mmCIF file of C-alpha atoms and ligand atoms in Angstrom:
data_model
loop_
_atom_site.group_PDB
_atom_site.id
_atom_site.type_symbol
_atom_site.label_atom_id
_atom_site.label_comp_id
_atom_site.label_asym_id
_atom_site.label_seq_id
_atom_site.Cartn_x
_atom_site.Cartn_y
_atom_site.Cartn_z
ATOM 1 C CA MET A 1 -24.982 37.572 -121.802
ATOM 2 C CA VAL A 2 -27.809 36.957 -119.462
ATOM 3 C CA SER A 3 -30.623 38.528 -117.708
ATOM 4 C CA PHE A 4 -31.103 38.114 -113.984
ATOM 5 C CA LYS A 5 -34.699 36.707 -114.341
ATOM 6 C CA ASP A 6 -33.298 34.015 -116.385
ATOM 7 C CA LEU A 7 -31.635 32.722 -113.312
ATOM 8 C CA GLY A 8 -34.341 33.334 -111.000
ATOM 9 C CA LEU A 9 -32.852 36.624 -109.237
ATOM 10 C CA SER A 10 -35.434 39.744 -108.230
ATOM 11 C CA ASN A 11 -34.368 43.247 -108.546
ATOM 12 C CA THR A 12 -34.846 45.534 -105.839
ATOM 13 C CA LYS A 13 -37.741 47.871 -106.824
ATOM 14 C CA LYS A 14 -40.660 45.797 -105.136
ATOM 15 C CA MET A 15 -38.381 45.010 -102.353
ATOM 16 C CA PHE A 16 -37.872 48.308 -101.417
ATOM 17 C CA LYS A 17 -41.551 50.188 -102.660
ATOM 18 C CA VAL A 18 -42.584 47.169 -99.826
ATOM 19 C CA ALA A 19 -40.067 47.930 -97.215
ATOM 20 C CA GLN A 20 -41.305 51.795 -97.207
ATOM 21 C CA GLU A 21 -44.364 50.981 -96.775
ATOM 22 C CA ARG A 22 -44.271 48.186 -93.792
ATOM 23 C CA LYS A 23 -40.880 49.967 -92.321
ATOM 24 C CA PHE A 24 -38.559 47.218 -92.583
ATOM 25 C CA ALA A 25 -34.945 47.339 -94.029
ATOM 26 C CA VAL A 26 -33.677 44.718 -96.703
ATOM 27 C CA PRO A 27 -30.626 42.825 -95.335
ATOM 28 C CA GLY A 28 -27.797 43.617 -97.804
ATOM 29 C CA TYR A 29 -25.657 40.853 -96.629
ATOM 30 C CA ASN A 30 -21.809 40.136 -97.969
ATOM 31 C CA TYR A 31 -19.954 37.144 -98.558
ATOM 32 C CA SER A 32 -16.628 36.050 -100.035
ATOM 33 C CA ASN A 33 -17.425 31.894 -99.677
ATOM 34 C CA LEU A 34 -19.568 29.313 -100.227
ATOM 35 C CA GLU A 35 -20.440 28.673 -96.863
ATOM 36 C CA GLN A 36 -21.322 32.643 -95.759
ATOM 37 C CA LEU A 37 -23.725 32.254 -98.719
ATOM 38 C CA GLN A 38 -25.397 29.193 -97.723
ATOM 39 C CA ALA A 39 -25.384 31.047 -94.282
ATOM 40 C CA ILE A 40 -27.132 34.364 -95.241
ATOM 41 C CA ILE A 41 -29.782 32.013 -97.555
ATOM 42 C CA ILE A 42 -30.389 29.573 -94.447
ATOM 43 C CA GLY A 43 -30.957 32.470 -92.237
ATOM 44 C CA CYS A 44 -32.994 34.673 -94.409
ATOM 45 C CA GLY A 45 -35.214 31.564 -96.092
ATOM 46 C CA GLU A 46 -35.765 30.361 -92.457
ATOM 47 C CA THR A 47 -37.180 33.631 -91.414
ATOM 48 C CA ASN A 48 -39.036 34.474 -94.743
ATOM 49 C CA SER A 49 -37.018 37.683 -95.490
ATOM 50 C CA PRO A 50 -35.775 39.021 -98.611
ATOM 51 C CA VAL A 51 -32.175 39.597 -98.892
ATOM 52 C CA ILE A 52 -29.786 40.966 -101.291
ATOM 53 C CA LEU A 53 -26.176 38.922 -101.571
ATOM 54 C CA GLN A 54 -23.680 41.320 -101.947
ATOM 55 C CA ASN A 55 -20.354 40.917 -103.575
ATOM 56 C CA SER A 56 -17.393 43.745 -103.312
ATOM 57 C CA PRO A 57 -15.084 44.406 -106.192
ATOM 58 C CA ALA A 58 -12.076 42.383 -104.888
ATOM 59 C CA ALA A 59 -14.745 39.358 -103.157
ATOM 60 C CA GLY A 60 -16.088 38.951 -107.325
ATOM 61 C CA GLU A 61 -12.356 38.536 -107.821
ATOM 62 C CA TYR A 62 -11.203 36.332 -105.070
ATOM 63 C CA ALA A 63 -14.378 34.197 -105.978
ATOM 64 C CA ASN A 64 -13.728 34.356 -109.362
ATOM 65 C CA ARG A 65 -16.629 36.611 -111.623
ATOM 66 C CA ALA A 66 -17.396 34.415 -113.855
ATOM 67 C CA MET A 67 -18.376 31.935 -110.845
ATOM 68 C CA VAL A 68 -20.308 34.563 -108.842
ATOM 69 C CA ARG A 69 -22.817 34.571 -111.289
ATOM 70 C CA TYR A 70 -23.144 30.762 -111.188
ATOM 71 C CA LEU A 71 -23.129 31.002 -106.930
ATOM 72 C CA GLY A 72 -25.930 33.624 -107.058
ATOM 73 C CA GLU A 73 -27.844 31.054 -109.543
ATOM 74 C CA GLY A 74 -26.804 28.270 -106.645
ATOM 75 C CA ALA A 75 -28.337 30.227 -104.189
ATOM 76 C CA VAL A 76 -31.755 30.555 -105.951
ATOM 77 C CA ALA A 77 -31.536 27.171 -106.311
ATOM 78 C CA MET A 78 -30.471 25.925 -102.820
ATOM 79 C CA ALA A 79 -33.485 28.285 -101.574
ATOM 80 C CA LYS A 80 -35.817 26.349 -103.767
ATOM 81 C CA ASN A 81 -35.034 23.106 -102.875
ATOM 82 C CA LEU A 82 -35.101 23.452 -99.027
ATOM 83 C CA GLY A 83 -38.573 24.986 -99.493
ATOM 84 C CA TYR A 84 -37.994 29.101 -99.015
ATOM 85 C CA ASN A 85 -39.854 31.426 -101.058
ATOM 86 C CA ILE A 86 -37.638 34.184 -100.935
ATOM 87 C CA PRO A 87 -37.156 37.112 -103.294
ATOM 88 C CA ILE A 88 -33.329 37.094 -104.248
ATOM 89 C CA ALA A 89 -31.176 39.722 -105.196
ATOM 90 C CA LEU A 90 -27.528 39.477 -106.596
ATOM 91 C CA HIS A 91 -26.035 43.035 -105.643
ATOM 92 C CA LEU A 92 -22.565 44.344 -106.771
ATOM 93 C CA ASP A 93 -21.339 46.157 -103.718
ATOM 94 C CA HIS A 94 -19.259 49.705 -104.591
ATOM 95 C CA GLY A 95 -18.689 49.308 -107.810
ATOM 96 C CA ASN A 96 -16.120 51.614 -109.046
ATOM 97 C CA SER A 97 -16.712 52.176 -112.531
ATOM 98 C CA PHE A 98 -19.088 52.034 -115.904
ATOM 99 C CA GLU A 99 -16.856 48.591 -117.302
ATOM 100 C CA LEU A 100 -17.188 46.393 -113.759
ATOM 101 C CA ALA A 101 -21.184 47.418 -113.624
ATOM 102 C CA LYS A 102 -22.177 46.318 -117.167
ATOM 103 C CA ILE A 103 -19.725 43.114 -116.606
ATOM 104 C CA CYS A 104 -21.999 42.510 -113.700
ATOM 105 C CA ILE A 105 -25.005 43.362 -115.628
ATOM 106 C CA ASP A 106 -24.034 40.806 -118.569
ATOM 107 C CA LYS A 107 -23.485 38.016 -116.263
ATOM 108 C CA GLY A 108 -26.771 38.362 -114.085
ATOM 109 C CA PHE A 109 -26.486 40.579 -111.313
ATOM 110 C CA SER A 110 -29.997 42.675 -110.628
ATOM 111 C CA SER A 111 -28.838 45.089 -108.649
ATOM 112 C CA VAL A 112 -25.443 47.010 -109.012
ATOM 113 C CA MET A 113 -24.116 49.778 -106.770
ATOM 114 C CA PHE A 114 -21.416 52.922 -108.188
ATOM 115 C CA ASP A 115 -19.888 54.362 -105.526
ATOM 116 C CA GLY A 116 -18.864 57.152 -106.849
ATOM 117 C CA SER A 117 -18.797 59.085 -103.162
ATOM 118 C CA HIS A 118 -14.946 60.086 -103.233
ATOM 119 C CA LEU A 119 -15.693 61.625 -107.011
ATOM 120 C CA ASP A 120 -16.349 65.382 -107.478
ATOM 121 C CA TYR A 121 -20.160 65.706 -107.428
ATOM 122 C CA GLU A 122 -20.580 66.522 -111.469
ATOM 123 C CA GLU A 123 -18.411 63.170 -111.715
ATOM 124 C CA ASN A 124 -20.312 60.951 -109.474
ATOM 125 C CA ILE A 125 -23.654 62.059 -111.397
ATOM 126 C CA ASN A 126 -22.175 61.496 -114.800
ATOM 127 C CA ILE A 127 -20.962 57.743 -114.044
ATOM 128 C CA THR A 128 -23.902 57.146 -112.249
ATOM 129 C CA LYS A 129 -26.388 58.372 -114.842
ATOM 130 C CA LYS A 130 -24.572 56.368 -117.384
ATOM 131 C CA ILE A 131 -24.803 53.302 -115.250
ATOM 132 C CA VAL A 132 -28.351 53.775 -115.247
ATOM 133 C CA ALA A 133 -29.058 53.941 -118.477
ATOM 134 C CA TYR A 134 -27.390 50.805 -119.104
ATOM 135 C CA ALA A 135 -28.803 48.868 -116.372
ATOM 136 C CA HIS A 136 -32.211 50.357 -116.630
ATOM 137 C CA GLU A 137 -32.632 49.049 -120.173
ATOM 138 C CA LYS A 138 -32.309 45.307 -118.323
ATOM 139 C CA ASP A 139 -34.434 45.999 -115.467
ATOM 140 C CA VAL A 140 -31.577 46.052 -113.010
ATOM 141 C CA SER A 141 -31.679 48.487 -109.996
ATOM 142 C CA VAL A 142 -28.895 50.863 -109.615
ATOM 143 C CA GLU A 143 -27.831 52.025 -105.935
ATOM 144 C CA ALA A 144 -25.601 55.205 -105.924
ATOM 145 C CA GLU A 145 -23.770 57.140 -102.872
ATOM 146 C CA LEU A 146 -23.766 60.546 -101.792
ATOM 147 C CA GLY A 147 -21.492 61.779 -98.901
ATOM 148 C CA VAL A 148 -18.088 59.991 -97.630
ATOM 149 C CA ILE A 149 -18.525 56.549 -95.807
ATOM 150 C CA ALA A 150 -15.361 56.144 -93.470
ATOM 151 C CA GLY A 151 -13.367 52.945 -92.823
ATOM 152 C CA ILE A 152 -12.120 49.939 -95.049
ATOM 153 C CA GLU A 153 -14.233 48.025 -97.509
ATOM 154 C CA GLU A 154 -12.073 45.883 -99.560
ATOM 155 C CA HIS A 155 -11.364 47.934 -102.627
ATOM 156 C CA VAL A 156 -12.764 51.378 -101.077
ATOM 157 C CA GLU A 157 -11.149 53.091 -98.356
ATOM 158 C CA ALA A 158 -11.984 56.484 -96.639
ATOM 159 C CA SER A 159 -9.837 57.991 -93.572
ATOM 160 C CA GLU A 160 -12.448 60.751 -93.295
ATOM 161 C CA HIS A 161 -16.380 61.425 -92.902
ATOM 162 C CA HIS A 162 -17.904 63.454 -94.908
ATOM 163 C CA TYR A 163 -21.975 63.706 -93.835
ATOM 164 C CA THR A 164 -24.537 63.752 -96.620
ATOM 165 C CA ASP A 165 -25.563 67.128 -97.467
ATOM 166 C CA PRO A 166 -29.573 66.989 -97.691
ATOM 167 C CA ASP A 167 -29.279 69.763 -99.693
ATOM 168 C CA GLN A 168 -27.823 67.967 -102.605
ATOM 169 C CA VAL A 169 -29.783 64.829 -102.464
ATOM 170 C CA GLU A 170 -32.867 65.686 -104.277
ATOM 171 C CA ASP A 171 -30.758 66.962 -107.637
ATOM 172 C CA PHE A 172 -28.541 64.197 -107.400
ATOM 173 C CA VAL A 173 -31.410 61.590 -107.429
ATOM 174 C CA ASN A 174 -33.359 63.414 -109.821
ATOM 175 C CA GLN A 175 -30.192 63.967 -112.252
ATOM 176 C CA THR A 176 -29.004 60.473 -112.083
ATOM 177 C CA GLY A 177 -32.048 58.372 -111.780
ATOM 178 C CA CYS A 178 -30.499 56.003 -109.512
ATOM 179 C CA ASN A 179 -33.223 53.933 -107.616
ATOM 180 C CA SER A 180 -31.796 53.935 -104.321
ATOM 181 C CA LEU A 181 -29.230 56.212 -102.638
ATOM 182 C CA ALA A 182 -26.494 55.613 -99.924
ATOM 183 C CA ILE A 183 -26.004 58.316 -97.288
ATOM 184 C CA ALA A 184 -23.586 59.276 -94.640
ATOM 185 C CA ILE A 185 -24.814 59.424 -91.190
ATOM 186 C CA GLY A 186 -21.891 58.388 -88.725
ATOM 187 C CA THR A 187 -21.763 54.459 -90.015
ATOM 188 C CA SER A 188 -18.428 53.251 -91.480
ATOM 189 C CA HIS A 189 -17.415 50.614 -92.771
ATOM 190 C CA GLY A 190 -15.170 47.754 -90.369
ATOM 191 C CA ALA A 191 -14.797 46.779 -87.181
ATOM 192 C CA TYR A 192 -13.589 50.195 -85.845
ATOM 193 C CA LYS A 193 -16.521 52.255 -86.376
ATOM 194 C CA PHE A 194 -15.591 55.096 -83.365
ATOM 195 C CA LYS A 195 -12.446 56.245 -81.076
ATOM 196 C CA VAL A 196 -13.897 55.474 -78.256
ATOM 197 C CA GLU A 197 -12.989 53.336 -74.996
ATOM 198 C CA LYS A 198 -16.225 51.635 -74.274
ATOM 199 C CA GLU A 199 -19.639 50.987 -76.032
ATOM 200 C CA GLU A 200 -21.486 53.341 -73.847
ATOM 201 C CA ASP A 201 -19.470 56.114 -75.466
ATOM 202 C CA ILE A 202 -20.626 54.735 -78.862
ATOM 203 C CA PRO A 203 -22.627 58.205 -80.440
ATOM 204 C CA GLU A 204 -25.660 58.527 -82.059
ATOM 205 C CA LEU A 205 -25.936 58.457 -85.967
ATOM 206 C CA ARG A 206 -26.945 61.422 -87.377
ATOM 207 C CA PHE A 207 -30.927 60.785 -87.798
ATOM 208 C CA ASP A 208 -31.135 65.068 -87.990
ATOM 209 C CA ILE A 209 -29.340 64.195 -91.170
ATOM 210 C CA LEU A 210 -31.780 61.133 -92.150
ATOM 211 C CA GLU A 211 -34.684 63.326 -90.843
ATOM 212 C CA GLU A 212 -33.726 66.173 -93.424
ATOM 213 C CA VAL A 213 -32.767 63.343 -96.348
ATOM 214 C CA ARG A 214 -36.244 62.055 -95.792
ATOM 215 C CA LYS A 215 -37.932 65.318 -96.277
ATOM 216 C CA ARG A 216 -36.511 65.572 -99.606
ATOM 217 C CA LEU A 217 -36.635 62.969 -101.055
ATOM 218 C CA GLY A 218 -40.277 61.440 -99.644
ATOM 219 C CA LYS A 219 -40.463 57.733 -100.348
ATOM 220 C CA PHE A 220 -37.376 57.209 -101.935
ATOM 221 C CA PRO A 221 -35.361 54.020 -100.816
ATOM 222 C CA ILE A 222 -32.479 55.033 -98.498
ATOM 223 C CA VAL A 223 -29.499 52.623 -97.873
ATOM 224 C CA LEU A 224 -27.151 52.357 -94.501
ATOM 225 C CA HIS A 225 -23.479 50.954 -95.576
ATOM 226 C CA GLY A 226 -21.171 50.245 -92.863
ATOM 227 C CA SER A 227 -23.917 48.804 -90.258
ATOM 228 C CA SER A 228 -22.121 45.748 -88.509
ATOM 229 C CA SER A 229 -22.885 45.407 -84.910
ATOM 230 C CA ILE A 230 -19.415 44.155 -83.643
ATOM 231 C CA PRO A 231 -21.043 41.665 -81.515
ATOM 232 C CA GLN A 232 -18.460 41.904 -78.248
ATOM 233 C CA LYS A 233 -19.086 38.058 -77.782
ATOM 234 C CA TYR A 234 -17.522 37.453 -80.655
ATOM 235 C CA ALA A 235 -14.271 40.024 -80.510
ATOM 236 C CA LYS A 236 -13.836 38.374 -77.369
ATOM 237 C CA ILE A 237 -13.613 34.749 -78.504
ATOM 238 C CA ILE A 238 -11.122 36.269 -81.357
ATOM 239 C CA ASN A 239 -9.116 37.859 -78.438
ATOM 240 C CA GLU A 240 -9.663 34.925 -76.286
ATOM 241 C CA TYR A 241 -8.038 32.672 -78.923
ATOM 242 C CA GLY A 242 -4.632 34.700 -80.004
ATOM 243 C CA GLY A 243 -6.603 37.344 -81.898
ATOM 244 C CA SER A 244 -5.807 40.910 -81.275
ATOM 245 C CA LEU A 245 -9.193 43.269 -81.613
ATOM 246 C CA SER A 246 -9.143 45.823 -79.215
ATOM 247 C CA LYS A 247 -11.836 48.781 -78.728
ATOM 248 C CA ALA A 248 -13.997 47.512 -82.052
ATOM 249 C CA PHE A 249 -17.363 48.609 -81.609
ATOM 250 C CA GLY A 250 -20.371 48.466 -83.898
ATOM 251 C CA ILE A 251 -23.650 50.353 -84.571
ATOM 252 C CA PRO A 252 -26.077 49.308 -81.548
ATOM 253 C CA GLU A 253 -28.714 47.317 -82.870
ATOM 254 C CA ALA A 254 -31.463 49.713 -81.352
ATOM 255 C CA GLN A 255 -29.837 52.527 -83.804
ATOM 256 C CA LEU A 256 -30.216 49.936 -86.859
ATOM 257 C CA LYS A 257 -33.835 49.547 -85.891
ATOM 258 C CA LYS A 258 -34.687 53.394 -85.450
ATOM 259 C CA ALA A 259 -32.801 53.955 -88.999
ATOM 260 C CA THR A 260 -35.553 51.457 -90.215
ATOM 261 C CA GLN A 261 -38.878 53.913 -88.895
ATOM 262 C CA TYR A 262 -37.105 56.910 -90.792
ATOM 263 C CA GLY A 263 -37.160 55.574 -94.307
ATOM 264 C CA VAL A 264 -34.044 53.421 -94.856
ATOM 265 C CA CYS A 265 -35.210 50.423 -96.816
ATOM 266 C CA LYS A 266 -31.505 48.581 -97.188
ATOM 267 C CA ILE A 267 -29.013 47.968 -94.176
ATOM 268 C CA ASN A 268 -25.437 46.477 -95.154
ATOM 269 C CA ILE A 269 -23.855 43.919 -93.013
ATOM 270 C CA ALA A 270 -20.187 42.532 -93.925
ATOM 271 C CA THR A 271 -17.865 42.962 -91.250
ATOM 272 C CA ASP A 272 -20.201 40.894 -88.559
ATOM 273 C CA SER A 273 -20.026 38.038 -90.971
ATOM 274 C CA ARG A 274 -16.406 37.839 -90.861
ATOM 275 C CA MET A 275 -16.145 38.139 -87.348
ATOM 276 C CA VAL A 276 -18.594 35.155 -86.874
ATOM 277 C CA PHE A 277 -16.349 33.604 -88.973
ATOM 278 C CA THR A 278 -13.109 34.138 -87.125
ATOM 279 C CA ALA A 279 -14.074 33.792 -83.432
ATOM 280 C CA MET A 280 -15.302 30.154 -84.509
ATOM 281 C CA ILE A 281 -12.810 28.916 -86.438
ATOM 282 C CA ARG A 282 -9.907 30.088 -83.949
ATOM 283 C CA LYS A 283 -11.980 28.168 -80.981
ATOM 284 C CA TYR A 284 -12.374 25.364 -82.839
ATOM 285 C CA LEU A 285 -9.021 25.040 -84.102
ATOM 286 C CA ALA A 286 -7.629 25.818 -80.821
ATOM 287 C CA GLU A 287 -9.347 23.117 -78.885
ATOM 288 C CA HIS A 288 -9.489 20.218 -81.468
ATOM 289 C CA PRO A 289 -5.665 20.681 -82.421
ATOM 290 C CA ASP A 290 -5.992 17.303 -83.966
ATOM 291 C CA GLN A 291 -8.627 18.078 -86.192
ATOM 292 C CA ILE A 292 -8.280 18.938 -90.027
ATOM 293 C CA GLY A 293 -11.843 18.943 -91.807
ATOM 294 C CA PRO A 294 -13.181 22.265 -93.119
ATOM 295 C CA ARG A 295 -16.487 20.690 -92.888
ATOM 296 C CA LYS A 296 -15.975 20.678 -89.021
ATOM 297 C CA TYR A 297 -14.960 24.153 -88.670
ATOM 298 C CA LEU A 298 -16.781 26.260 -91.616
ATOM 299 C CA GLY A 299 -19.514 24.109 -90.618
ATOM 300 C CA LEU A 300 -19.556 25.404 -86.767
ATOM 301 C CA ALA A 301 -19.152 29.111 -88.449
ATOM 302 C CA ARG A 302 -21.996 28.271 -90.971
ATOM 303 C CA GLN A 303 -24.613 27.765 -88.236
ATOM 304 C CA GLU A 304 -23.322 30.434 -85.852
ATOM 305 C CA LEU A 305 -23.799 32.931 -89.225
ATOM 306 C CA ILE A 306 -27.062 31.489 -89.832
ATOM 307 C CA ASP A 307 -28.211 32.132 -85.853
ATOM 308 C CA MET A 308 -27.088 35.775 -86.001
ATOM 309 C CA ILE A 309 -28.889 36.199 -89.512
ATOM 310 C CA LYS A 310 -32.079 34.763 -87.941
ATOM 311 C CA GLN A 311 -31.232 37.404 -85.109
ATOM 312 C CA ARG A 312 -30.748 40.073 -86.826
ATOM 313 C CA ASN A 313 -33.688 40.058 -89.212
ATOM 314 C CA LYS A 314 -36.083 39.201 -86.446
ATOM 315 C CA GLU A 315 -35.076 41.889 -84.137
ATOM 316 C CA VAL A 316 -32.862 44.705 -86.014
ATOM 317 C CA LEU A 317 -34.379 44.879 -89.586
ATOM 318 C CA GLY A 318 -37.785 44.059 -89.176
ATOM 319 C CA SER A 319 -37.264 42.004 -92.528
ATOM 320 C CA ALA A 320 -38.670 38.326 -90.934
ATOM 321 C CA ASP A 321 -41.944 37.037 -92.715
ATOM 322 C CA GLN A 322 -42.006 40.237 -95.202
ATOM 323 C CA ALA A 323 -40.851 38.059 -98.281
ATOM 324 C CA LYS A 324 -44.675 36.689 -98.869
ATOM 325 C CA TYR A 325 -45.921 40.990 -99.202
ATOM 326 C CA ILE A 326 -42.889 41.464 -101.891
HETATM 327 P P1 LIG B 401 -19.469 46.569 -91.970
HETATM 328 O O1 LIG B 401 -18.006 46.815 -92.664
HETATM 329 O O2 LIG B 401 -20.109 47.465 -91.311
HETATM 330 O O3 LIG B 401 -20.382 45.262 -91.930
HETATM 331 O O4 LIG B 401 -20.471 47.496 -93.539
HETATM 332 C C1 LIG B 401 -20.311 46.483 -94.696
HETATM 333 C C2 LIG B 401 -21.045 47.499 -95.589
HETATM 334 O O5 LIG B 401 -21.386 48.268 -95.590
HETATM 335 C C3 LIG B 401 -20.722 46.605 -96.724
HETATM 336 O O6 LIG B 401 -21.132 47.567 -98.206
#
């Protein structure tokens, strides 16, 4: 058993308090391999942004759950080695049971999510509450979810979207004691978020629901999942080099930026990182058929992801240069 504090990690409490006050969102970037993790640390370190490193249950299995803890510790060491002074949280994304949350907490995660959004209201409350009791003994933060965010996120698949009911949020937060709440206002997981023909037809998120939730919860931290923007330049590269992504559209950056002004203080991005990696690797291998060195194509993808993360932190989430306040 190890505490996140011994690994040099931070929980999300101060991050969210400062994000609320200063109206920005802390990035929750998902990763499943070393190069994505390095890109997140460098991208956030170079922009002086706090960061939440996220692992879904499937990504944890892929990397090996014992390894994940060391990757978190390694991320802290790497940041220090590069001279960055940023708070780093290690977070279980879409945890699906008390048992998994406990394993992660005992291995040094500083934050865990329980996604009980597919369960009935009372069951979601009961399991979240049990996790909160265990996590809070160790000062670990807990994110909960209310409303169903459609799409596929590794272990979690939902075909129907159910917007969060603002009338439930206060009771849910009070009963569970969670530290932050993920809500459904029209974002969804994966590369296909909208059934539209072109980018201009992407609908607005339900800012009316966000406003209502905000009214009920005051300064309580709100989280947006499913917030990749699906940059069309990467979709184009993927398609040019043998892939097939058709009508894949994401959340426009302007809408994410707007959400940070309405109390959203964590924004989750996973699919964009996959798009960057797939696009750059497809292109490199097609253009260099004689090359076999993984450092070449993974390194190229890593650099591209660093650039994307820097741009997001600076221009969309507003998290650049905020680390010093935490
Ligand atoms: P995207 O699929 O939009 O990147 O969402 C990721 C996410 O919400 C992880 O929890």
